[in-house]
PDB file of C-alpha atoms in Angstrom:
ATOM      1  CA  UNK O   1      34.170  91.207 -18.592  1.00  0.00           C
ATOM      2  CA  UNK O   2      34.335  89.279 -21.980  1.00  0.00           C
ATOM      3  CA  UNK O   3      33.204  86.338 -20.909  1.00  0.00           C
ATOM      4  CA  UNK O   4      31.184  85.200 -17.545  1.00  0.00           C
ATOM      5  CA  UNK O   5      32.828  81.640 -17.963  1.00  0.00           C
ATOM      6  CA  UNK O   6      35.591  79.914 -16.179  1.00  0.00           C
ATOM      7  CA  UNK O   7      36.670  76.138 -15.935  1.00  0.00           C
ATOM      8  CA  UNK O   8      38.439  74.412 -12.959  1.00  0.00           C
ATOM      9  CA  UNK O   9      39.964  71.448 -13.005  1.00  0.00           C
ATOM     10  CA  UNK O  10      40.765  69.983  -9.952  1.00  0.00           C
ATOM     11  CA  UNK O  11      43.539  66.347 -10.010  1.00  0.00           C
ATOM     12  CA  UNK O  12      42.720  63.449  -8.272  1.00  0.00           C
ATOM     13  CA  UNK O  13      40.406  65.205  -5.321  1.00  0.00           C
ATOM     14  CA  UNK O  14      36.731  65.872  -5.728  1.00  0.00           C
ATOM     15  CA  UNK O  15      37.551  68.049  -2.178  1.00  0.00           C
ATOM     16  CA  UNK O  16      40.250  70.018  -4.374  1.00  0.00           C
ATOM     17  CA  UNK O  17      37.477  73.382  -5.419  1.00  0.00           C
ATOM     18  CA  UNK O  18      36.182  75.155  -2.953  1.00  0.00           C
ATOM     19  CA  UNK O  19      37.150  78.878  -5.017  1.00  0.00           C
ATOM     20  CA  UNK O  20      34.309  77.964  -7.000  1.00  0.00           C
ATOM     21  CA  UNK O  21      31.930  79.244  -4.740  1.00  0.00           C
ATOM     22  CA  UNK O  22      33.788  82.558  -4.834  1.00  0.00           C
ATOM     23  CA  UNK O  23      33.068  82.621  -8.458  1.00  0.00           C
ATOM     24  CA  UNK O  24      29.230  81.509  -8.359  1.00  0.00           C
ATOM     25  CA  UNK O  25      28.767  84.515  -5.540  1.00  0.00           C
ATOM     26  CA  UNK O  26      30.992  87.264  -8.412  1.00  0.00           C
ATOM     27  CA  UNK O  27      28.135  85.983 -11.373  1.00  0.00           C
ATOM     28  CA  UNK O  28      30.962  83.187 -13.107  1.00  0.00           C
ATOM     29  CA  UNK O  29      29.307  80.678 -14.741  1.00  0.00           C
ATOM     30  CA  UNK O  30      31.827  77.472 -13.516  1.00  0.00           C
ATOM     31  CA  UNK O  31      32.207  74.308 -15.452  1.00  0.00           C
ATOM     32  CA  UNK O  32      34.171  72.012 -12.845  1.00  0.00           C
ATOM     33  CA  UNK O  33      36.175  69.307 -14.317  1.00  0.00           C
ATOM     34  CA  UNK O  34      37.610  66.336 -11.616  1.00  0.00           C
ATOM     35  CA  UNK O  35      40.675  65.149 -13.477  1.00  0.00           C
ATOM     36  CA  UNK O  36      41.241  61.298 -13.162  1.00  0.00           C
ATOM     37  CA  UNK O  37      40.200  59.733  -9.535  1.00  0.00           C
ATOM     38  CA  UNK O  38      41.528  59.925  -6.266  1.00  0.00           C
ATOM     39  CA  UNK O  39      44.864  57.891  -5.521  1.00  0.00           C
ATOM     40  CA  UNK O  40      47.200  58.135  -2.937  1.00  0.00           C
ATOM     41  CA  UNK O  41      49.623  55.679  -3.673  1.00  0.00           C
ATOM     42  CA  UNK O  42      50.158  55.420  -7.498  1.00  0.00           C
ATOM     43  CA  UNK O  43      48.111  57.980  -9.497  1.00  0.00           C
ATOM     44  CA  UNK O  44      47.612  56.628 -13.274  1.00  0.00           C
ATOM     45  CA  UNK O  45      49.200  58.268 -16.283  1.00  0.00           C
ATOM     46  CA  UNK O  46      47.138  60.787 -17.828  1.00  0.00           C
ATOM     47  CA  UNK O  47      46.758  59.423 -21.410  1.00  0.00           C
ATOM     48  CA  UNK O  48      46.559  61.488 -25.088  1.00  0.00           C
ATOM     49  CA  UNK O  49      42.772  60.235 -24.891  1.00  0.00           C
ATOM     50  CA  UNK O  50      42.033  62.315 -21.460  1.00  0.00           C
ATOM     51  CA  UNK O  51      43.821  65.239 -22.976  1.00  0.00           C
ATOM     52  CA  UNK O  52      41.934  65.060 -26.360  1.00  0.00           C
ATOM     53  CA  UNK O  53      38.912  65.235 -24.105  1.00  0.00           C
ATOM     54  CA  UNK O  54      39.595  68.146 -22.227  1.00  0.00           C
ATOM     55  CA  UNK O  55      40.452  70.321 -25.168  1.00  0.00           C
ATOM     56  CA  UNK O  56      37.329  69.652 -26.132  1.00  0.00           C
ATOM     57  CA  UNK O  57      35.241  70.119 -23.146  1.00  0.00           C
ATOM     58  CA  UNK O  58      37.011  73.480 -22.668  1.00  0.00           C
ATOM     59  CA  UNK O  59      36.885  74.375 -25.914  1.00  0.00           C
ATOM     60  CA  UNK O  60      33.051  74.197 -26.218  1.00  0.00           C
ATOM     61  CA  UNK O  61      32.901  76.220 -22.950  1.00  0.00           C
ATOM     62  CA  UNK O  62      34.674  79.091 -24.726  1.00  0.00           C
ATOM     63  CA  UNK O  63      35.467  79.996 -20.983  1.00  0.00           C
ATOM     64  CA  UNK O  64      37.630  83.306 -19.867  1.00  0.00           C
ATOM     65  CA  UNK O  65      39.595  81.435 -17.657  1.00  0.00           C
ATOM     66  CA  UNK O  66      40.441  78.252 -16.715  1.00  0.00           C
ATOM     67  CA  UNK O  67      41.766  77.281 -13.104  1.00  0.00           C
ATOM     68  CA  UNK O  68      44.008  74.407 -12.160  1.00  0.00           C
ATOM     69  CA  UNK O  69      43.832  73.664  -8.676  1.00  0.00           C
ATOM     70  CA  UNK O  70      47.260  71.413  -7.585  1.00  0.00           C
ATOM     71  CA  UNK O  71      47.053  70.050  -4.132  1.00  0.00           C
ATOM     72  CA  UNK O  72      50.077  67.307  -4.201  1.00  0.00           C
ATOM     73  CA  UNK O  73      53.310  67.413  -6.223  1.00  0.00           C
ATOM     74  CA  UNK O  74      52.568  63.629  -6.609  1.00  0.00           C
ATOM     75  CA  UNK O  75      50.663  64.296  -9.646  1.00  0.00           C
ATOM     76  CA  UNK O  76      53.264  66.677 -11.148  1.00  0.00           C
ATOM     77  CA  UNK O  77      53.379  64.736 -14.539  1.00  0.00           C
ATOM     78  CA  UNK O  78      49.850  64.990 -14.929  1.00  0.00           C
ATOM     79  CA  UNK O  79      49.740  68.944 -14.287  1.00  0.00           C
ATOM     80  CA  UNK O  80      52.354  69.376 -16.619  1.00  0.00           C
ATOM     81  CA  UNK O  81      50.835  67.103 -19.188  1.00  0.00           C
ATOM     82  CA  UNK O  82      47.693  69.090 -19.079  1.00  0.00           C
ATOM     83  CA  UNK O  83      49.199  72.246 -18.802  1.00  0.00           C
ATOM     84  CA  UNK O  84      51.484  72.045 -22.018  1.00  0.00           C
ATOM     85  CA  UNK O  85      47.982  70.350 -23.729  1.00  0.00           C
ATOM     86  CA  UNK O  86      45.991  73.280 -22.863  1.00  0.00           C
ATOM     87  CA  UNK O  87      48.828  76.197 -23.930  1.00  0.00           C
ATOM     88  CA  UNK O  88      48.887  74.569 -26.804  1.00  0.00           C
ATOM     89  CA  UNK O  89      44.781  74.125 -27.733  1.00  0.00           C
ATOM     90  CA  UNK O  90      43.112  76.695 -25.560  1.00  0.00           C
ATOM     91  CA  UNK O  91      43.380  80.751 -25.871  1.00  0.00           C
ATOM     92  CA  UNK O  92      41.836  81.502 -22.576  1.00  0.00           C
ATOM     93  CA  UNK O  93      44.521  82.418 -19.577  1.00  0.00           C
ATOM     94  CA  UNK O  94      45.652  79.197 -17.458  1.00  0.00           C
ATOM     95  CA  UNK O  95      45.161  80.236 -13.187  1.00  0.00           C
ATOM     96  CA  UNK O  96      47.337  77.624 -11.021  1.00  0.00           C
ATOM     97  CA  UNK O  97      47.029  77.150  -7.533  1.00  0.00           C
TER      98      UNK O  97
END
């Protein structure tokens, strides 16, 4: 394995990771991101700010994979914002589920 890192990044649920245990127990070293907070009813915008951010945080992980864990098609517009952010800054293969 080239790397022993991963990154998950979990939308608007703090509940939203429980694979991350899987890859404590298989030796992963996990950086777990909660994207923006819980809402139910009208989930905020993710702005060019939050995506700067993120680069950055994953960037300085240097992980081997990073994990996007999508519970609700309510934030569609955020996964999508954060997936075309991360294709374009971030060399490391992109895991949805």
């Amino acid at each position: 394995m080239a790397s022993n890192k991963a990154v998950l990044i979990a939308f608007h649920n703090v509940k939203a990771l429980g694979v991350r245990y899987a890859l404590i127990r298989a030796g992963y070293e996990v950086s777990t991101v909660f994207f923006k907070g819980f809402n139910s009813r009208c989930p905020k915008q993710v702005t060019e700010k939050e995506l700067e951010l993120l680069c950055e945080f994953i960037k300085a992980k240097s992980p081997y994979l990073v994990g996007l864990s999508i519970m609700s098609s309510m934030y569609c517009d955020t996964v999508d914002a954060v997936t075309k952010a991360l294709k374009e800054n971030i060399s490391a293969p992109l895991v949805a589920g």
